[in-house]
Short mmCIF file of N, CA and C in Angstrom, two decimals:
data_model
loop_
_atom_site.label_atom_id
_atom_site.label_comp_id
_atom_site.label_asym_id
_atom_site.label_seq_id
_atom_site.Cartn_x
_atom_site.Cartn_y
_atom_site.Cartn_z
N UNK A 1 17.92 -34.64 -54.65
CA UNK A 1 18.52 -34.81 -53.39
C UNK A 1 17.60 -35.39 -52.39
N UNK A 2 18.17 -36.29 -51.58
CA UNK A 2 17.43 -36.77 -50.36
C UNK A 2 18.29 -36.63 -49.16
N UNK A 3 17.71 -36.14 -48.09
CA UNK A 3 18.38 -35.95 -46.80
C UNK A 3 17.54 -36.36 -45.61
N UNK A 4 18.14 -36.93 -44.74
CA UNK A 4 17.50 -37.47 -43.60
C UNK A 4 18.44 -37.38 -42.39
N UNK A 5 17.97 -37.96 -41.30
CA UNK A 5 18.90 -37.99 -40.08
C UNK A 5 19.81 -39.18 -40.03
N UNK A 6 19.67 -40.09 -41.04
CA UNK A 6 20.51 -41.38 -41.03
C UNK A 6 20.93 -41.65 -42.44
N UNK A 7 22.22 -42.00 -42.66
CA UNK A 7 22.71 -42.15 -44.01
C UNK A 7 22.12 -43.34 -44.71
N UNK A 8 21.59 -44.37 -44.10
CA UNK A 8 20.95 -45.47 -44.72
C UNK A 8 19.67 -45.14 -45.26
N UNK A 9 18.94 -44.23 -44.63
CA UNK A 9 17.54 -43.75 -45.03
C UNK A 9 17.85 -42.82 -46.32
N UNK A 10 18.78 -41.90 -46.22
CA UNK A 10 19.06 -41.05 -47.23
C UNK A 10 19.48 -41.83 -48.49
N UNK A 11 20.28 -42.93 -48.42
CA UNK A 11 20.73 -43.64 -49.42
C UNK A 11 19.65 -44.48 -50.07
N UNK A 12 18.76 -44.91 -49.17
CA UNK A 12 17.52 -45.77 -49.72
C UNK A 12 16.70 -44.72 -50.51
N UNK A 13 16.40 -43.57 -49.98
CA UNK A 13 15.59 -42.65 -50.76
C UNK A 13 16.29 -42.20 -52.12
N UNK A 14 17.44 -41.92 -52.03
CA UNK A 14 18.22 -41.55 -53.28
C UNK A 14 18.19 -42.72 -54.28
N UNK A 15 18.24 -43.98 -53.83
CA UNK A 15 18.22 -45.10 -54.84
C UNK A 15 16.87 -45.10 -55.51
N UNK A 16 15.79 -44.70 -54.78
CA UNK A 16 14.49 -44.60 -55.50
C UNK A 16 14.50 -43.57 -56.56
N UNK A 17 15.08 -42.49 -56.28
CA UNK A 17 15.20 -41.39 -57.43
C UNK A 17 15.99 -41.99 -58.54
N UNK A 18 17.12 -42.64 -58.24
CA UNK A 18 17.91 -43.18 -59.39
C UNK A 18 17.20 -44.28 -60.20
N UNK A 19 16.26 -44.94 -59.58
CA UNK A 19 15.47 -45.97 -60.30
C UNK A 19 14.19 -45.48 -60.84
N UNK A 20 13.95 -44.17 -60.91
CA UNK A 20 12.80 -43.62 -61.58
C UNK A 20 11.66 -43.17 -60.69
N UNK A 21 11.75 -43.42 -59.40
CA UNK A 21 10.71 -42.99 -58.56
C UNK A 21 10.69 -41.50 -58.41
N UNK A 22 9.57 -41.04 -57.88
CA UNK A 22 9.47 -39.57 -57.68
C UNK A 22 9.83 -39.21 -56.20
N UNK A 23 9.87 -37.90 -55.95
CA UNK A 23 10.34 -37.44 -54.62
C UNK A 23 9.35 -37.99 -53.46
N UNK A 24 8.10 -38.18 -53.73
CA UNK A 24 7.25 -38.75 -52.70
C UNK A 24 7.56 -40.22 -52.42
N UNK A 25 7.86 -41.05 -53.53
CA UNK A 25 8.27 -42.37 -53.31
C UNK A 25 9.53 -42.40 -52.57
N UNK A 26 10.44 -41.46 -52.85
CA UNK A 26 11.78 -41.58 -52.14
C UNK A 26 11.58 -41.15 -50.65
N UNK A 27 10.65 -40.24 -50.33
CA UNK A 27 10.41 -39.77 -49.01
C UNK A 27 9.77 -40.95 -48.17
N UNK A 28 8.86 -41.60 -48.75
CA UNK A 28 8.24 -42.67 -48.08
C UNK A 28 9.20 -43.83 -47.85
N UNK A 29 10.02 -44.13 -48.73
CA UNK A 29 11.04 -45.18 -48.64
C UNK A 29 12.01 -44.86 -47.46
N UNK A 30 12.53 -43.64 -47.51
CA UNK A 30 13.40 -43.20 -46.47
C UNK A 30 12.67 -43.14 -45.07
N UNK A 31 11.48 -42.73 -45.16
CA UNK A 31 10.59 -42.75 -43.89
C UNK A 31 10.49 -44.14 -43.22
N UNK A 32 10.24 -45.10 -44.02
CA UNK A 32 10.20 -46.49 -43.45
C UNK A 32 11.55 -47.03 -43.09
N UNK A 33 12.62 -46.62 -43.82
CA UNK A 33 13.93 -47.09 -43.30
C UNK A 33 14.32 -46.47 -41.94
N UNK A 34 13.90 -45.13 -41.81
CA UNK A 34 14.17 -44.54 -40.49
C UNK A 34 13.55 -45.27 -39.40
N UNK A 35 12.43 -45.95 -39.67
CA UNK A 35 11.74 -46.73 -38.50
C UNK A 35 12.61 -47.86 -38.12
N UNK A 36 13.47 -48.33 -38.95
CA UNK A 36 14.39 -49.45 -38.65
C UNK A 36 15.66 -48.94 -37.99
N UNK A 37 16.23 -47.97 -38.69
CA UNK A 37 17.65 -47.48 -38.28
C UNK A 37 17.61 -46.57 -37.16
N UNK A 38 16.52 -45.89 -36.84
CA UNK A 38 16.51 -45.01 -35.76
C UNK A 38 15.21 -45.19 -35.00
N UNK A 39 15.06 -46.46 -34.49
CA UNK A 39 13.82 -46.74 -33.72
C UNK A 39 13.60 -45.98 -32.51
N UNK A 40 14.61 -45.24 -32.00
CA UNK A 40 14.46 -44.42 -30.82
C UNK A 40 13.80 -43.11 -31.20
N UNK A 41 13.76 -42.80 -32.51
CA UNK A 41 13.24 -41.50 -32.94
C UNK A 41 11.94 -41.62 -33.84
N UNK A 42 11.76 -42.91 -34.46
CA UNK A 42 10.76 -43.06 -35.43
C UNK A 42 10.13 -44.42 -35.22
N UNK A 43 8.95 -44.58 -35.68
CA UNK A 43 8.33 -45.97 -35.76
C UNK A 43 6.94 -45.85 -36.32
N UNK A 44 6.53 -47.14 -36.62
CA UNK A 44 5.11 -47.19 -37.28
C UNK A 44 4.07 -46.82 -36.32
N UNK A 45 4.43 -46.80 -35.02
CA UNK A 45 3.36 -46.38 -33.95
C UNK A 45 3.59 -44.98 -33.48
N UNK A 46 4.28 -44.10 -34.28
CA UNK A 46 4.61 -42.75 -33.86
C UNK A 46 3.71 -41.80 -34.49
N UNK A 47 4.06 -40.58 -34.49
CA UNK A 47 3.39 -39.43 -35.15
C UNK A 47 4.21 -38.96 -36.28
N UNK A 48 3.44 -38.25 -37.17
CA UNK A 48 4.19 -37.75 -38.45
C UNK A 48 3.39 -36.57 -39.01
N UNK A 49 3.79 -35.36 -38.83
CA UNK A 49 3.24 -34.21 -39.59
C UNK A 49 4.04 -34.12 -40.86
N UNK A 50 3.25 -33.92 -41.95
CA UNK A 50 3.93 -33.81 -43.26
C UNK A 50 3.53 -32.55 -43.93
N UNK A 51 4.38 -31.79 -44.53
CA UNK A 51 4.03 -30.67 -45.38
C UNK A 51 4.66 -31.05 -46.79
N UNK A 52 3.83 -30.98 -47.80
CA UNK A 52 4.36 -31.30 -49.17
C UNK A 52 4.06 -30.16 -50.12
N UNK A 53 4.80 -30.10 -51.14
CA UNK A 53 4.46 -29.26 -52.32
C UNK A 53 4.39 -30.23 -53.57
N UNK A 54 3.19 -30.15 -54.11
CA UNK A 54 3.03 -31.00 -55.39
C UNK A 54 2.96 -30.04 -56.48
N UNK A 55 3.88 -30.18 -57.46
CA UNK A 55 3.90 -29.34 -58.70
C UNK A 55 2.62 -29.59 -59.54
N UNK A 56 2.22 -30.86 -59.56
CA UNK A 56 1.03 -31.17 -60.33
C UNK A 56 -0.23 -30.56 -59.77
N UNK A 57 -0.35 -30.42 -58.44
CA UNK A 57 -1.42 -29.81 -57.87
C UNK A 57 -1.29 -28.20 -57.66
N UNK A 58 -0.04 -27.81 -57.79
CA UNK A 58 0.31 -26.34 -57.71
C UNK A 58 -0.12 -25.81 -56.40
N UNK A 59 0.15 -26.57 -55.31
CA UNK A 59 -0.26 -26.16 -53.93
C UNK A 59 0.48 -26.94 -52.91
N UNK A 60 0.57 -26.31 -51.78
CA UNK A 60 1.07 -27.16 -50.57
C UNK A 60 -0.06 -27.85 -49.95
N UNK A 61 0.22 -28.99 -49.34
CA UNK A 61 -0.68 -29.84 -48.62
C UNK A 61 -0.19 -30.32 -47.33
N UNK A 62 -0.88 -30.58 -46.34
CA UNK A 62 -0.57 -31.05 -45.10
C UNK A 62 -1.22 -32.43 -44.92
N UNK A 63 -0.41 -33.26 -44.29
CA UNK A 63 -0.99 -34.65 -43.93
C UNK A 63 -0.74 -34.62 -42.34
N UNK A 64 -1.77 -34.85 -41.74
CA UNK A 64 -1.65 -34.90 -40.17
C UNK A 64 -1.65 -36.44 -39.78
N UNK A 65 -0.39 -36.79 -39.53
CA UNK A 65 -0.21 -38.18 -39.00
C UNK A 65 -0.01 -38.20 -37.46
N UNK A 66 -0.58 -37.16 -36.79
CA UNK A 66 -0.57 -37.13 -35.35
C UNK A 66 -1.44 -38.09 -34.73
N UNK A 67 -1.06 -38.85 -33.80
CA UNK A 67 -1.94 -39.77 -33.12
C UNK A 67 -3.05 -39.06 -32.38
N UNK A 68 -4.28 -39.69 -32.51
CA UNK A 68 -5.40 -39.15 -31.71
C UNK A 68 -5.52 -39.95 -30.35
N UNK A 69 -6.24 -39.37 -29.45
CA UNK A 69 -6.43 -40.02 -28.28
C UNK A 69 -7.48 -41.13 -28.45
N UNK A 70 -7.37 -42.29 -27.81
CA UNK A 70 -8.32 -43.32 -27.98
C UNK A 70 -9.69 -42.86 -27.40
N UNK A 71 -10.75 -43.39 -27.97
CA UNK A 71 -12.08 -42.95 -27.50
C UNK A 71 -12.26 -43.20 -26.06
N UNK A 72 -11.63 -44.13 -25.42
CA UNK A 72 -11.82 -44.42 -24.01
C UNK A 72 -10.93 -43.53 -23.15
N UNK A 73 -10.25 -42.73 -23.65
CA UNK A 73 -9.26 -41.93 -22.95
C UNK A 73 -9.98 -40.65 -22.52
N UNK A 74 -10.90 -40.71 -21.57
CA UNK A 74 -11.77 -39.59 -21.08
C UNK A 74 -11.20 -39.19 -19.81
N UNK A 75 -11.61 -37.99 -19.39
CA UNK A 75 -11.34 -37.61 -18.04
C UNK A 75 -11.86 -38.44 -16.96
N UNK A 76 -13.03 -38.88 -17.24
CA UNK A 76 -13.72 -39.81 -16.25
C UNK A 76 -12.93 -41.07 -16.12
N UNK A 77 -12.43 -41.67 -17.27
CA UNK A 77 -11.64 -42.82 -17.10
C UNK A 77 -10.36 -42.65 -16.32
N UNK A 78 -9.62 -41.54 -16.56
CA UNK A 78 -8.43 -41.19 -15.76
C UNK A 78 -8.65 -41.03 -14.33
N UNK A 79 -9.65 -40.13 -14.02
CA UNK A 79 -9.99 -39.92 -12.60
C UNK A 79 -10.45 -41.21 -11.97
N UNK A 80 -11.12 -42.04 -12.76
CA UNK A 80 -11.67 -43.27 -12.15
C UNK A 80 -10.53 -44.29 -11.80
N UNK A 81 -9.43 -43.98 -12.35
CA UNK A 81 -8.15 -44.69 -11.98
C UNK A 81 -7.36 -43.99 -10.90
N UNK A 82 -7.94 -42.94 -10.41
CA UNK A 82 -7.22 -42.19 -9.36
C UNK A 82 -6.14 -41.28 -9.77
N UNK A 83 -6.16 -40.92 -11.09
CA UNK A 83 -5.13 -40.04 -11.71
C UNK A 83 -5.64 -38.64 -11.85
N UNK A 84 -4.73 -37.73 -11.52
CA UNK A 84 -4.97 -36.26 -11.73
C UNK A 84 -4.55 -35.88 -13.16
N UNK A 85 -3.46 -36.59 -13.64
CA UNK A 85 -2.88 -36.33 -14.98
C UNK A 85 -2.66 -37.62 -15.80
N UNK A 86 -2.59 -37.45 -17.10
CA UNK A 86 -2.31 -38.61 -17.94
C UNK A 86 -0.82 -38.94 -17.73
N UNK A 87 -0.53 -40.20 -17.47
CA UNK A 87 0.90 -40.42 -17.24
C UNK A 87 1.74 -40.11 -18.43
N UNK A 88 2.99 -39.87 -18.21
CA UNK A 88 3.98 -39.51 -19.31
C UNK A 88 4.36 -40.60 -20.17
N UNK A 89 4.36 -41.83 -19.67
CA UNK A 89 4.71 -43.07 -20.41
C UNK A 89 3.72 -44.16 -20.17
N UNK A 90 3.85 -45.20 -21.03
CA UNK A 90 3.03 -46.33 -20.76
C UNK A 90 1.69 -46.40 -21.58
N UNK A 91 0.92 -47.43 -21.45
CA UNK A 91 -0.17 -47.60 -22.35
C UNK A 91 -1.24 -46.48 -22.04
N UNK A 92 -1.36 -45.98 -20.90
CA UNK A 92 -2.39 -44.94 -20.52
C UNK A 92 -2.03 -43.65 -21.33
N UNK A 93 -0.77 -43.43 -21.73
CA UNK A 93 -0.42 -42.20 -22.42
C UNK A 93 -0.42 -42.44 -23.90
N UNK A 94 -0.62 -43.60 -24.38
CA UNK A 94 -0.51 -43.92 -25.76
C UNK A 94 -1.56 -43.33 -26.63
N UNK A 95 -1.31 -42.89 -27.85
CA UNK A 95 -2.29 -42.45 -28.79
C UNK A 95 -2.47 -43.47 -29.81
N UNK A 96 -3.53 -43.34 -30.64
CA UNK A 96 -3.67 -44.21 -31.86
C UNK A 96 -2.72 -43.77 -32.82
N UNK A 97 -1.71 -44.62 -33.25
CA UNK A 97 -0.69 -44.28 -34.10
C UNK A 97 -1.14 -43.64 -35.43
N UNK A 98 -0.41 -42.62 -35.86
CA UNK A 98 -0.63 -41.94 -37.17
C UNK A 98 0.32 -41.98 -38.18
N UNK A 99 1.63 -42.34 -37.86
CA UNK A 99 2.61 -42.22 -38.78
C UNK A 99 2.46 -43.24 -40.02
N UNK A 100 2.11 -44.46 -39.71
CA UNK A 100 2.01 -45.42 -40.88
C UNK A 100 1.06 -44.98 -41.89
N UNK A 101 -0.14 -44.56 -41.45
CA UNK A 101 -1.19 -44.16 -42.30
C UNK A 101 -0.84 -42.95 -43.06
N UNK A 102 -0.10 -41.97 -42.38
CA UNK A 102 0.25 -40.79 -43.04
C UNK A 102 1.32 -41.03 -44.19
N UNK A 103 2.32 -41.93 -43.94
CA UNK A 103 3.21 -42.25 -45.09
C UNK A 103 2.43 -42.92 -46.23
N UNK A 104 1.50 -43.91 -45.97
CA UNK A 104 0.83 -44.48 -47.02
C UNK A 104 -0.07 -43.61 -47.73
N UNK A 105 -0.63 -42.53 -47.01
CA UNK A 105 -1.56 -41.62 -47.68
C UNK A 105 -0.73 -40.70 -48.64
N UNK A 106 0.50 -40.32 -48.23
CA UNK A 106 1.24 -39.48 -49.12
C UNK A 106 1.66 -40.31 -50.35
N UNK A 107 1.97 -41.58 -50.16
CA UNK A 107 2.34 -42.51 -51.28
C UNK A 107 1.11 -42.72 -52.27
N UNK A 108 -0.12 -42.82 -51.71
CA UNK A 108 -1.31 -42.97 -52.43
C UNK A 108 -1.60 -41.80 -53.27
N UNK A 109 -1.51 -40.54 -52.69
CA UNK A 109 -1.94 -39.28 -53.32
C UNK A 109 -0.90 -38.87 -54.43
N UNK A 110 0.38 -38.95 -54.01
CA UNK A 110 1.43 -38.37 -54.93
C UNK A 110 2.53 -39.36 -55.39
N UNK A 111 2.60 -40.49 -54.83
CA UNK A 111 3.65 -41.47 -55.19
C UNK A 111 3.40 -42.20 -56.48
N UNK A 112 4.30 -42.88 -56.95
CA UNK A 112 4.11 -43.61 -58.22
C UNK A 112 4.48 -45.14 -58.03
N UNK A 113 5.13 -45.47 -56.92
CA UNK A 113 5.50 -46.90 -56.59
C UNK A 113 4.55 -47.55 -55.84
N UNK A 114 4.48 -48.86 -55.95
CA UNK A 114 3.55 -49.65 -55.02
C UNK A 114 4.24 -49.84 -53.63
N UNK A 115 3.31 -50.14 -52.71
CA UNK A 115 3.69 -50.28 -51.29
C UNK A 115 4.89 -51.24 -51.11
N UNK A 116 4.78 -52.35 -51.81
CA UNK A 116 5.78 -53.36 -51.60
C UNK A 116 7.24 -52.87 -52.02
N UNK A 117 7.29 -52.10 -53.05
CA UNK A 117 8.61 -51.47 -53.40
C UNK A 117 9.15 -50.46 -52.47
N UNK A 118 8.31 -49.57 -51.79
CA UNK A 118 8.84 -48.70 -50.87
C UNK A 118 9.23 -49.31 -49.54
N UNK A 119 8.51 -50.39 -49.27
CA UNK A 119 8.90 -51.16 -48.02
C UNK A 119 10.04 -52.05 -48.10
N UNK A 120 10.47 -52.38 -49.27
CA UNK A 120 11.64 -53.46 -49.41
C UNK A 120 12.91 -52.94 -48.72
N UNK A 121 13.37 -51.82 -48.88
CA UNK A 121 14.61 -51.46 -48.12
C UNK A 121 14.49 -51.58 -46.62
N UNK A 122 13.34 -51.23 -46.07
CA UNK A 122 13.09 -51.31 -44.62
C UNK A 122 13.07 -52.78 -44.21
N UNK A 123 12.33 -53.52 -45.01
CA UNK A 123 12.31 -54.99 -44.73
C UNK A 123 13.70 -55.60 -44.69
N UNK A 124 14.53 -55.28 -45.82
CA UNK A 124 15.85 -55.81 -45.76
C UNK A 124 16.72 -55.42 -44.64
N UNK A 125 16.69 -54.11 -44.26
CA UNK A 125 17.44 -53.73 -43.02
C UNK A 125 16.91 -54.30 -41.75
N UNK A 126 15.64 -54.53 -41.64
CA UNK A 126 15.08 -55.17 -40.40
C UNK A 126 15.43 -56.56 -40.35
N UNK A 127 15.40 -57.28 -41.45
CA UNK A 127 15.80 -58.72 -41.41
C UNK A 127 17.25 -58.91 -41.19
N UNK A 128 18.12 -58.13 -42.00
CA UNK A 128 19.60 -58.40 -41.99
C UNK A 128 20.29 -57.64 -40.86
N UNK A 129 19.70 -56.67 -40.32
CA UNK A 129 20.28 -55.80 -39.19
C UNK A 129 20.98 -54.56 -39.71
N UNK A 130 21.19 -53.61 -38.85
CA UNK A 130 21.82 -52.40 -39.07
C UNK A 130 22.66 -52.11 -37.90
N UNK A 131 23.76 -51.27 -38.02
CA UNK A 131 24.62 -51.04 -36.86
C UNK A 131 23.86 -50.16 -35.89
N UNK A 132 24.00 -50.41 -34.69
CA UNK A 132 23.36 -49.69 -33.58
C UNK A 132 24.08 -48.33 -33.41
N UNK A 133 23.36 -47.21 -33.55
CA UNK A 133 24.03 -45.89 -33.21
C UNK A 133 24.25 -45.81 -31.85
N UNK A 134 25.18 -44.86 -31.54
CA UNK A 134 25.38 -44.54 -30.12
C UNK A 134 24.21 -44.08 -29.44
N UNK A 135 23.33 -43.24 -30.08
CA UNK A 135 22.15 -42.81 -29.47
C UNK A 135 21.13 -44.00 -29.25
N UNK A 136 21.12 -45.04 -30.05
CA UNK A 136 20.21 -46.15 -29.74
C UNK A 136 20.70 -46.79 -28.51
N UNK A 137 21.95 -47.09 -28.44
CA UNK A 137 22.57 -47.79 -27.26
C UNK A 137 22.20 -46.95 -25.99
N UNK A 138 22.36 -45.66 -26.02
CA UNK A 138 22.16 -44.79 -24.87
C UNK A 138 20.60 -44.86 -24.51
N UNK A 139 19.76 -44.78 -25.54
CA UNK A 139 18.30 -44.81 -25.19
C UNK A 139 17.92 -46.15 -24.65
N UNK A 140 18.39 -47.19 -25.16
CA UNK A 140 18.08 -48.52 -24.62
C UNK A 140 18.59 -48.63 -23.22
N UNK A 141 19.82 -48.15 -22.96
CA UNK A 141 20.34 -48.20 -21.67
C UNK A 141 19.53 -47.39 -20.72
N UNK A 142 18.95 -46.37 -21.06
CA UNK A 142 18.15 -45.49 -20.23
C UNK A 142 16.82 -46.15 -19.76
N UNK A 143 16.33 -47.00 -20.69
CA UNK A 143 15.03 -47.73 -20.34
C UNK A 143 15.32 -49.24 -20.07
N UNK A 144 16.58 -49.61 -19.86
CA UNK A 144 16.92 -51.05 -19.62
C UNK A 144 16.04 -51.69 -18.51
N UNK A 145 15.90 -50.97 -17.41
CA UNK A 145 15.11 -51.52 -16.27
C UNK A 145 13.72 -51.72 -16.63
N UNK A 146 13.12 -50.68 -17.29
CA UNK A 146 11.70 -50.84 -17.72
C UNK A 146 11.53 -52.04 -18.65
N UNK A 147 12.48 -52.20 -19.53
CA UNK A 147 12.37 -53.39 -20.50
C UNK A 147 12.44 -54.68 -19.79
N UNK A 148 13.53 -54.81 -18.93
CA UNK A 148 13.64 -56.13 -18.33
C UNK A 148 12.51 -56.38 -17.17
N UNK A 149 11.94 -55.28 -16.53
CA UNK A 149 11.08 -55.50 -15.50
C UNK A 149 9.58 -55.53 -16.00
N UNK A 150 9.27 -54.63 -16.95
CA UNK A 150 7.93 -54.45 -17.42
C UNK A 150 7.59 -54.88 -18.97
N UNK A 151 8.58 -54.78 -19.74
CA UNK A 151 8.39 -55.11 -21.13
C UNK A 151 9.35 -56.09 -21.69
N UNK A 152 9.13 -57.42 -21.29
CA UNK A 152 10.13 -58.43 -21.61
C UNK A 152 10.29 -58.71 -23.10
N UNK A 153 9.18 -58.48 -23.85
CA UNK A 153 9.39 -58.69 -25.30
C UNK A 153 10.16 -57.53 -25.98
N UNK A 154 10.09 -56.37 -25.40
CA UNK A 154 10.98 -55.28 -25.85
C UNK A 154 12.45 -55.49 -25.47
N UNK A 155 12.51 -56.16 -24.34
CA UNK A 155 13.91 -56.61 -23.84
C UNK A 155 14.60 -57.59 -24.76
N UNK A 156 13.70 -58.50 -25.23
CA UNK A 156 14.18 -59.59 -26.13
C UNK A 156 14.67 -59.01 -27.40
N UNK A 157 13.86 -58.01 -27.91
CA UNK A 157 14.28 -57.42 -29.28
C UNK A 157 15.36 -56.49 -29.16
N UNK A 158 15.40 -55.60 -28.16
CA UNK A 158 16.43 -54.56 -28.25
C UNK A 158 17.63 -54.75 -27.33
N UNK A 159 17.63 -55.84 -26.52
CA UNK A 159 18.73 -56.18 -25.79
C UNK A 159 19.09 -57.70 -25.94
N UNK A 160 19.64 -57.95 -27.19
CA UNK A 160 19.99 -59.35 -27.54
C UNK A 160 21.00 -59.82 -26.44
N UNK A 161 20.74 -61.11 -25.93
CA UNK A 161 21.53 -61.74 -25.01
C UNK A 161 21.38 -61.07 -23.72
N UNK A 162 20.30 -60.35 -23.43
CA UNK A 162 19.98 -59.69 -22.18
C UNK A 162 20.87 -58.51 -21.85
N UNK A 163 21.61 -57.85 -22.91
CA UNK A 163 22.58 -56.73 -22.69
C UNK A 163 22.13 -55.66 -23.60
N UNK A 164 22.43 -54.37 -23.13
CA UNK A 164 22.23 -53.20 -23.95
C UNK A 164 23.26 -53.36 -25.11
N UNK A 165 22.78 -53.17 -26.36
CA UNK A 165 23.77 -53.30 -27.47
C UNK A 165 24.81 -52.20 -27.40
N UNK A 166 25.96 -52.59 -27.80
CA UNK A 166 27.11 -51.54 -27.90
C UNK A 166 27.04 -50.82 -29.24
N UNK A 167 27.37 -49.56 -29.26
CA UNK A 167 27.36 -48.87 -30.58
C UNK A 167 28.12 -49.65 -31.67
N UNK A 168 27.53 -49.85 -32.83
CA UNK A 168 28.21 -50.53 -33.91
C UNK A 168 27.71 -52.01 -33.99
N UNK A 169 27.12 -52.55 -32.88
CA UNK A 169 26.64 -53.98 -32.94
C UNK A 169 25.44 -53.99 -33.83
N UNK A 170 25.18 -55.13 -34.37
CA UNK A 170 24.04 -55.28 -35.33
C UNK A 170 22.74 -55.52 -34.59
N UNK A 171 21.73 -54.62 -34.93
CA UNK A 171 20.45 -54.75 -34.44
C UNK A 171 19.44 -55.21 -35.52
N UNK A 172 18.76 -56.26 -35.27
CA UNK A 172 17.71 -56.82 -36.20
C UNK A 172 16.41 -56.65 -35.58
N UNK A 173 15.29 -56.58 -36.44
CA UNK A 173 14.01 -56.51 -36.00
C UNK A 173 13.12 -57.36 -36.93
N UNK A 174 13.30 -58.71 -36.66
CA UNK A 174 12.51 -59.61 -37.58
C UNK A 174 10.94 -59.51 -37.41
N UNK A 175 10.44 -59.09 -36.29
CA UNK A 175 9.01 -58.90 -36.27
C UNK A 175 8.55 -57.75 -37.04
N UNK A 176 9.25 -56.61 -37.13
CA UNK A 176 8.89 -55.55 -38.08
C UNK A 176 8.96 -55.97 -39.47
N UNK A 177 10.10 -56.68 -39.85
CA UNK A 177 10.27 -57.23 -41.20
C UNK A 177 9.04 -58.00 -41.61
N UNK A 178 8.70 -58.98 -40.68
CA UNK A 178 7.47 -59.87 -41.02
C UNK A 178 6.24 -59.12 -41.08
N UNK A 179 6.04 -58.07 -40.31
CA UNK A 179 4.79 -57.17 -40.47
C UNK A 179 4.80 -56.52 -41.80
N UNK A 180 5.92 -55.84 -42.12
CA UNK A 180 6.00 -55.17 -43.35
C UNK A 180 5.92 -56.19 -44.68
N UNK A 181 6.28 -57.40 -44.48
CA UNK A 181 6.10 -58.39 -45.55
C UNK A 181 4.62 -58.66 -45.70
N UNK A 182 3.87 -58.83 -44.58
CA UNK A 182 2.50 -59.14 -44.61
C UNK A 182 1.75 -57.89 -45.30
N UNK A 183 2.14 -56.71 -44.98
CA UNK A 183 1.46 -55.48 -45.56
C UNK A 183 1.74 -55.48 -47.05
N UNK A 184 3.01 -55.76 -47.43
CA UNK A 184 3.35 -55.77 -48.85
C UNK A 184 2.61 -56.87 -49.54
N UNK A 185 2.30 -57.97 -49.07
CA UNK A 185 1.62 -58.96 -49.61
C UNK A 185 0.15 -58.70 -49.75
N UNK A 186 -0.40 -58.04 -48.81
CA UNK A 186 -1.84 -57.75 -48.76
C UNK A 186 -2.00 -56.62 -49.77
N UNK A 187 -1.08 -55.67 -49.92
CA UNK A 187 -1.22 -54.58 -50.89
C UNK A 187 -1.07 -55.14 -52.30
N UNK A 188 -0.20 -56.13 -52.50
CA UNK A 188 -0.01 -56.68 -53.81
C UNK A 188 -1.25 -57.42 -54.26
N UNK A 189 -1.97 -58.16 -53.20
CA UNK A 189 -3.20 -58.84 -53.52
C UNK A 189 -4.30 -57.95 -53.79
N UNK A 190 -4.27 -56.78 -53.06
CA UNK A 190 -5.41 -55.88 -53.32
C UNK A 190 -5.36 -55.19 -54.67
N UNK A 191 -4.11 -54.97 -55.12
CA UNK A 191 -3.96 -54.28 -56.38
C UNK A 191 -3.94 -55.20 -57.55
N UNK A 192 -3.61 -56.47 -57.30
CA UNK A 192 -3.58 -57.43 -58.40
C UNK A 192 -4.64 -58.30 -58.72
#
């Protein structure tokens, strides 16, 4: 069984099991699909704590995909900018992303499929598009001004035609698809 917060991720994970992959291959596949279909909740630049049980190892293991603070994020740096607190959003609040590495570490340790195979469903959905969930539309609507005023490349991606997408409209992420294609190709070259 595969379950997630989105039917396309669950279906992608289940298809892995049906084609002979193991539970770890299915989880990684579903995780990467979630980055496409629920970008407001998941992403390659996010955090990811993982607890797994490996029958082969006969023990539970943890993978900490929590982002760490950048080396330059010191108290002195923030106070030098006139700040008493780390801002809640923006680049000064960003961590070094941990999710992508955590998924690949799980695949490397316990999976059986190559990186290119687990990435393929996410690449396909990113290239061809997925229906925007109501929550995606609401989240984009909540940051519309930030996108249009401060993050124009985000506005281009998430607000096609300069508008917040309506629920059910098709969202594509060609930049993510291209990035995952490059990663798949590099992985293939390294292993072949």
